[in-house]
Short mmCIF file of C-alpha atoms and ligand atoms in Angstrom, two decimals:
data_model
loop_
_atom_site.label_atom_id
_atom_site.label_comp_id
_atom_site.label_asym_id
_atom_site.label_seq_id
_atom_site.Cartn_x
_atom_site.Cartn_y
_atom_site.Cartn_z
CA UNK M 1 7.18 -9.59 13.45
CA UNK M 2 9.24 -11.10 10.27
CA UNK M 3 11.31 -8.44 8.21
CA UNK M 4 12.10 -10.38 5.10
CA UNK M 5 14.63 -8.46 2.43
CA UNK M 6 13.17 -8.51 -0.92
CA UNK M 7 16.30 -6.46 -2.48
CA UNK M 8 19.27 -5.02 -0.43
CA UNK M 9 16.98 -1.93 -1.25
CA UNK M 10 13.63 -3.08 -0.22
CA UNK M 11 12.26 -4.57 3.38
CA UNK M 12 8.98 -6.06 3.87
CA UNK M 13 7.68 -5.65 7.45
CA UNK M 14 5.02 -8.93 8.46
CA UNK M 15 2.66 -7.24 11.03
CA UNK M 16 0.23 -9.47 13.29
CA UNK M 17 -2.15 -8.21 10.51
CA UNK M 18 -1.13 -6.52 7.24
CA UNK M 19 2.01 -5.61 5.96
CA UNK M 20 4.36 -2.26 4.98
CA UNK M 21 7.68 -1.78 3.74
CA UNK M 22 10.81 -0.41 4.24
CA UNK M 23 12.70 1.57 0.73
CA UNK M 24 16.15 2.65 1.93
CA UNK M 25 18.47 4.61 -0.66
CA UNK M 26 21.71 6.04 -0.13
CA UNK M 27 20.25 9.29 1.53
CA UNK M 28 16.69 8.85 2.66
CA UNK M 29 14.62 6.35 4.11
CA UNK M 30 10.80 5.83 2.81
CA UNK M 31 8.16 3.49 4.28
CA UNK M 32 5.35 2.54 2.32
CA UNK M 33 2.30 1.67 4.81
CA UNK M 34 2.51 1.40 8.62
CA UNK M 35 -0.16 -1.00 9.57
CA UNK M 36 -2.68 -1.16 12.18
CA UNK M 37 -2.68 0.96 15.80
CA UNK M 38 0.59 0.09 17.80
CA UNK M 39 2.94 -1.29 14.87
CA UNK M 40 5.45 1.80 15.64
CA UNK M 41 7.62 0.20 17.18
CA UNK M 42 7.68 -2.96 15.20
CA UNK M 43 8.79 -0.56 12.53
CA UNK M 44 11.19 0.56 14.84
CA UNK M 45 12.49 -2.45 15.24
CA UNK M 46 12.69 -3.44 11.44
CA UNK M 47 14.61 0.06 11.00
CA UNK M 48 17.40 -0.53 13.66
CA UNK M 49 17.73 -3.81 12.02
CA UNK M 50 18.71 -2.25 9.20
CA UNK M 51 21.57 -0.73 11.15
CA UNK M 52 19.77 2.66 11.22
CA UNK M 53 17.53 4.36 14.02
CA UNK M 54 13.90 5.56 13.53
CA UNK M 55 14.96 8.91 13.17
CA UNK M 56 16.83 8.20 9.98
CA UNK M 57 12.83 7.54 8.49
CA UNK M 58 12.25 10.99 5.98
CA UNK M 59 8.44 9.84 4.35
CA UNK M 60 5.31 7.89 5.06
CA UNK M 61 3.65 7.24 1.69
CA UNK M 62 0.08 5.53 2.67
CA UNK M 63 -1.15 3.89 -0.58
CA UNK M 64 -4.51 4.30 1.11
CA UNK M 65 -6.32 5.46 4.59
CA UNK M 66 -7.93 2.28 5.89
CA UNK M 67 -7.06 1.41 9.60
CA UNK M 68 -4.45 -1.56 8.57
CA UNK M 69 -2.51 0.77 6.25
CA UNK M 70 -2.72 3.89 8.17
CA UNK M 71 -2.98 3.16 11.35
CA UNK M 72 0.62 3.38 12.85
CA UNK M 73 0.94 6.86 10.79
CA UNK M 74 0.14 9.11 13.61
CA UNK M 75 2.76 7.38 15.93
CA UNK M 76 5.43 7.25 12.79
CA UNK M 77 4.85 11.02 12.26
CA UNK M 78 5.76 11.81 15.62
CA UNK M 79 9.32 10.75 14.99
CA UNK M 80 11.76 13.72 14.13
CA UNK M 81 11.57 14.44 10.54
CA UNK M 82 9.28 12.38 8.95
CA UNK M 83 6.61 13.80 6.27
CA UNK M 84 2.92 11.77 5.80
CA UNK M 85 1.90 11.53 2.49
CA UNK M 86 -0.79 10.57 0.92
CA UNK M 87 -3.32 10.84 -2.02
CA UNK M 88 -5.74 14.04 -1.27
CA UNK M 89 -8.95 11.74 -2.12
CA UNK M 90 -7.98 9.60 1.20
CA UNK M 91 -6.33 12.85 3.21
CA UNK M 92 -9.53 13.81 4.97
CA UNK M 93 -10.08 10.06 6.42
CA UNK M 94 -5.96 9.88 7.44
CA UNK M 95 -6.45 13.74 9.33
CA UNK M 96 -9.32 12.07 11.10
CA UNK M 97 -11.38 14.89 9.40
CA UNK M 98 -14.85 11.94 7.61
CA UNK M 99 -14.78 8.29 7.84
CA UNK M 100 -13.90 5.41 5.03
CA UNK M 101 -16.51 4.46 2.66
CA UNK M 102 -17.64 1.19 3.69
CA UNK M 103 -17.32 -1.28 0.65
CA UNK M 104 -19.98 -2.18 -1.68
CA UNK M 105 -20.20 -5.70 -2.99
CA UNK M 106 -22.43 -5.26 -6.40
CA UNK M 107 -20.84 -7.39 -8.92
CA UNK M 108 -18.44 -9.21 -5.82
CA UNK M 109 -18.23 -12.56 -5.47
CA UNK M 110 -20.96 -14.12 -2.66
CA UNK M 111 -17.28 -14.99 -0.73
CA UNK M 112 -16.05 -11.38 -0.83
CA UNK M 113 -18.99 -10.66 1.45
CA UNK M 114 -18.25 -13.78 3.54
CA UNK M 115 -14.82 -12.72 4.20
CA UNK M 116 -15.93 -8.91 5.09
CA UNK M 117 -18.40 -9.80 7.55
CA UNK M 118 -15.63 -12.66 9.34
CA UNK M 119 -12.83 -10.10 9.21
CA UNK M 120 -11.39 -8.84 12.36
CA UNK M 121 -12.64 -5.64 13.83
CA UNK M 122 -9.24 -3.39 13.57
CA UNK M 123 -9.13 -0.54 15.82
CA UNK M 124 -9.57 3.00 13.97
CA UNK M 125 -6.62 5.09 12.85
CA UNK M 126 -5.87 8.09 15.08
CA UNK M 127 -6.03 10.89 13.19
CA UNK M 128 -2.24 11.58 11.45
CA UNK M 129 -1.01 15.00 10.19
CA UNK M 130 -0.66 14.98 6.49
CA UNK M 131 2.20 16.73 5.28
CA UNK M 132 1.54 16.40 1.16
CA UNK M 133 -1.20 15.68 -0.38
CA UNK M 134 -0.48 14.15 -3.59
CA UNK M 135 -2.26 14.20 -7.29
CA UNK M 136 -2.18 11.31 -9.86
CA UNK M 137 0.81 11.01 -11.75
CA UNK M 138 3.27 13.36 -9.23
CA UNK M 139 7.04 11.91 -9.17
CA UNK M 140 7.95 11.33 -5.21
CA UNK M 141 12.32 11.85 -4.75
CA UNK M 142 13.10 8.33 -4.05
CA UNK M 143 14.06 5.02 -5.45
CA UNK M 144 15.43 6.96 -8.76
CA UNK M 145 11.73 8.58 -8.93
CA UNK M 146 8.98 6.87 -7.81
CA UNK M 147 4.95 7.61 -9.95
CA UNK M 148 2.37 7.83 -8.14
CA UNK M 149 -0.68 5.86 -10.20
CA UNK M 150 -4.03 7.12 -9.13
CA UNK M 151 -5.48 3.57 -8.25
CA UNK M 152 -8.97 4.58 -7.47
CA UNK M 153 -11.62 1.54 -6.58
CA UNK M 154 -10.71 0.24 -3.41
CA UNK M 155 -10.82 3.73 -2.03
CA UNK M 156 -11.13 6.87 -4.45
CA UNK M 157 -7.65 8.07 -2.82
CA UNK M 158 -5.80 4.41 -3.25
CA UNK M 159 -2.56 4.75 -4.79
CA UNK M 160 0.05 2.50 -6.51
CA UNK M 161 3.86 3.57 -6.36
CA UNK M 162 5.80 2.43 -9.69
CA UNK M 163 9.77 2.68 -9.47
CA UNK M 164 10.37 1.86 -12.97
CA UNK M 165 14.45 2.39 -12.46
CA UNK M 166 14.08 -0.99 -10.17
CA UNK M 167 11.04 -2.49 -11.49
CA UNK M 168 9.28 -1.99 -8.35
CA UNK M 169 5.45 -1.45 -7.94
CA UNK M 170 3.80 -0.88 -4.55
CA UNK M 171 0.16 -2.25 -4.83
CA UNK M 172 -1.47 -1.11 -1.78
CA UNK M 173 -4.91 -2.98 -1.99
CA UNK M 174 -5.88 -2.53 -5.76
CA UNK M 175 -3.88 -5.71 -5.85
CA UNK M 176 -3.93 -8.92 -4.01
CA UNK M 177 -1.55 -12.26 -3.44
CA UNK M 178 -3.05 -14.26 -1.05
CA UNK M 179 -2.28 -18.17 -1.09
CA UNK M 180 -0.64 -17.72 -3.95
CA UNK M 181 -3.10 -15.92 -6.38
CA UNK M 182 -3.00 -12.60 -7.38
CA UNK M 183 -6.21 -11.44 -7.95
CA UNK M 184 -8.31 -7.77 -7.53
CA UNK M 185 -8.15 -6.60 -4.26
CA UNK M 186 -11.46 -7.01 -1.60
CA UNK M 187 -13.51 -4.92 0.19
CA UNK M 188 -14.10 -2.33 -3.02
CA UNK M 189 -16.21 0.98 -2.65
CA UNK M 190 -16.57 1.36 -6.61
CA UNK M 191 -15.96 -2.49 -7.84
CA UNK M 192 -15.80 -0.97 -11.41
CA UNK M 193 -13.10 1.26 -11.13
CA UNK M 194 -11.23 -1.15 -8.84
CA UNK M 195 -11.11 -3.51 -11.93
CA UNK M 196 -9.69 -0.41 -14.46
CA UNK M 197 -7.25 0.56 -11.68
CA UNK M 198 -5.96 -3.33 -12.00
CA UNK M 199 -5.97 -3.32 -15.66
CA UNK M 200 -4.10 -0.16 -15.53
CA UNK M 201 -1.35 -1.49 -13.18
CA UNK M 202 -1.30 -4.76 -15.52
CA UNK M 203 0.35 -2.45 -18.61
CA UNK M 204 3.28 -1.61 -16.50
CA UNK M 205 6.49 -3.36 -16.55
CA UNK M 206 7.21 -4.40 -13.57
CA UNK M 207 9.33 -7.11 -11.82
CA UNK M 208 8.83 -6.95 -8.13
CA UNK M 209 5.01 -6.34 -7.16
CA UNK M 210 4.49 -5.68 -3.18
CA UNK M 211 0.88 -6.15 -2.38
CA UNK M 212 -0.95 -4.74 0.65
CA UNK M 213 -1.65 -8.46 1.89
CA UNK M 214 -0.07 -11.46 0.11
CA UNK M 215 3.18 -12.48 -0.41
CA UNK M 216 5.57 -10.33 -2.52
CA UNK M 217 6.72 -11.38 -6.12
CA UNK M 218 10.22 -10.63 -6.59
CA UNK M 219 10.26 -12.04 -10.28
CA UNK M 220 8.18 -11.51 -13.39
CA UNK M 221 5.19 -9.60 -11.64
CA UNK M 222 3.69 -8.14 -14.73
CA UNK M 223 2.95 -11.91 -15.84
CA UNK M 224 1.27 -12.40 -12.56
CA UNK M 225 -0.44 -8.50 -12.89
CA UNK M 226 -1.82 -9.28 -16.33
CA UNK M 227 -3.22 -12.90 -15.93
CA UNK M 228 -4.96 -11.32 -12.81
CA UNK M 229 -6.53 -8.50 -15.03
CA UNK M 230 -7.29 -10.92 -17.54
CA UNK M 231 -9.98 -12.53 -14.77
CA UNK M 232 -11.93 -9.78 -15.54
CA UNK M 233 -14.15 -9.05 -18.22
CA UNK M 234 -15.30 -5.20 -18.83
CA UNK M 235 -17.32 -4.05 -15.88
CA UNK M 236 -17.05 -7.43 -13.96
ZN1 LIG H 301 -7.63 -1.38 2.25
#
């Protein structure tokens, strides 16, 4: 595990695979993502490193339901006091109640397919209780108010988390910064939408952008955001 501070506010967590992170504030404790089967207690362990125990944890927001974003939630919620929230397009996959769309590559790049069939096979989720079930554009109480964009593409539930007081915005997979380029995130159900969701993000203003997989960037993200949306032409 590496937990690497980003802001005295803001923790990334490095799992084996995937990534999450930590948002403290003065009263409550929110972490975005949990990553694949078994990373409780790595989270755990970045939360008592903090100075804090686990119990001190008050929300899971899952920016989506896939297996390497929500597949620690079950073991998270189980700790005293913590809510699971996420976007009520993705709710039925986190409860375990249908299965994630698989990803359709029409318009992808012939590597995007490449990279989906080498991937490695990620156990499933267990099923997690869901405590709120959020709508587009809903305010969550932390980080001075934190919007929820509706960032459908990737999944039809995938949200973004924008913390305009800090300049913060949570990605989840509609956004990518892998070895060093931030680009549209893979592995799309509805490519089309995935590309509006990204030019959407891009009109924010927004200094630190924390991607489901790549490195942060703690400076000047929209720059970064837009150049990335600027890859695309309409529909492509
Ligand atoms: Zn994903």
């Amino acid at each position: 595990m590496r937990t690497i501070e980003l802001s005295p506010r803001l923790h990334l967590i490095g799992f084996d695979f995937g990534q999450a992170y930590l948002w403290r504030d003065a009263d409550s404790l929110t972490l975005i993502d949990t990553g694949t089967v078994g990373s409780g207690e790595v989270i755990a362990e970045a939360i008592r490193g903090l100075g804090l125990v686990p119990g001190d944890l008050d929300r899971v927001v899952l920016t989506h339901a896939h297996e390497d974003h929500a597949g620690a939630a079950a073991e998270v919620e189980a700790w005293p006091g913590v809510t699971v929230i996420a976007h009520r397009l993705d709710v039925p996959v986190v409860r375990g109640e249908s299965t994630a769309a698989a990803p359709v590559f029409d318009g992808a790049p012939e590597w995007e397919r490449e990279l989906y069939a080498n991937k490695p096979a990620l156990p499933p989720a267990p099923p997690a209780r869901v405590a709120r079930e959020l709508e587009d554009d809903e305010v969550l109480d932390f980080g001075g108010g934190a919007r929820v964009i509706g960032v459908p593409g990737h999944t039809a539930g995938s949200i973004a988390l924008h913390l305009p007081e800090s300049g913060v915005l949570f990605t989840g997979d509609a956004v990518a910064n892998v070895g060093g380029r931030t680009t549209l995130g893979v592995f799309n159900t509805e490519r089309a939408r995935a590309v509006a969701s990204l030019r959407r993000l891009a009109e924010l203003d927004v200094e630190t952008a924390c991607f489901g997989h790549g490195e942060p960037i703690t400076r000047g993200a929209s720059v970064a955001l837009r150049d990335a949306a600027a890859a695309h032409v309409a529909g492509g």
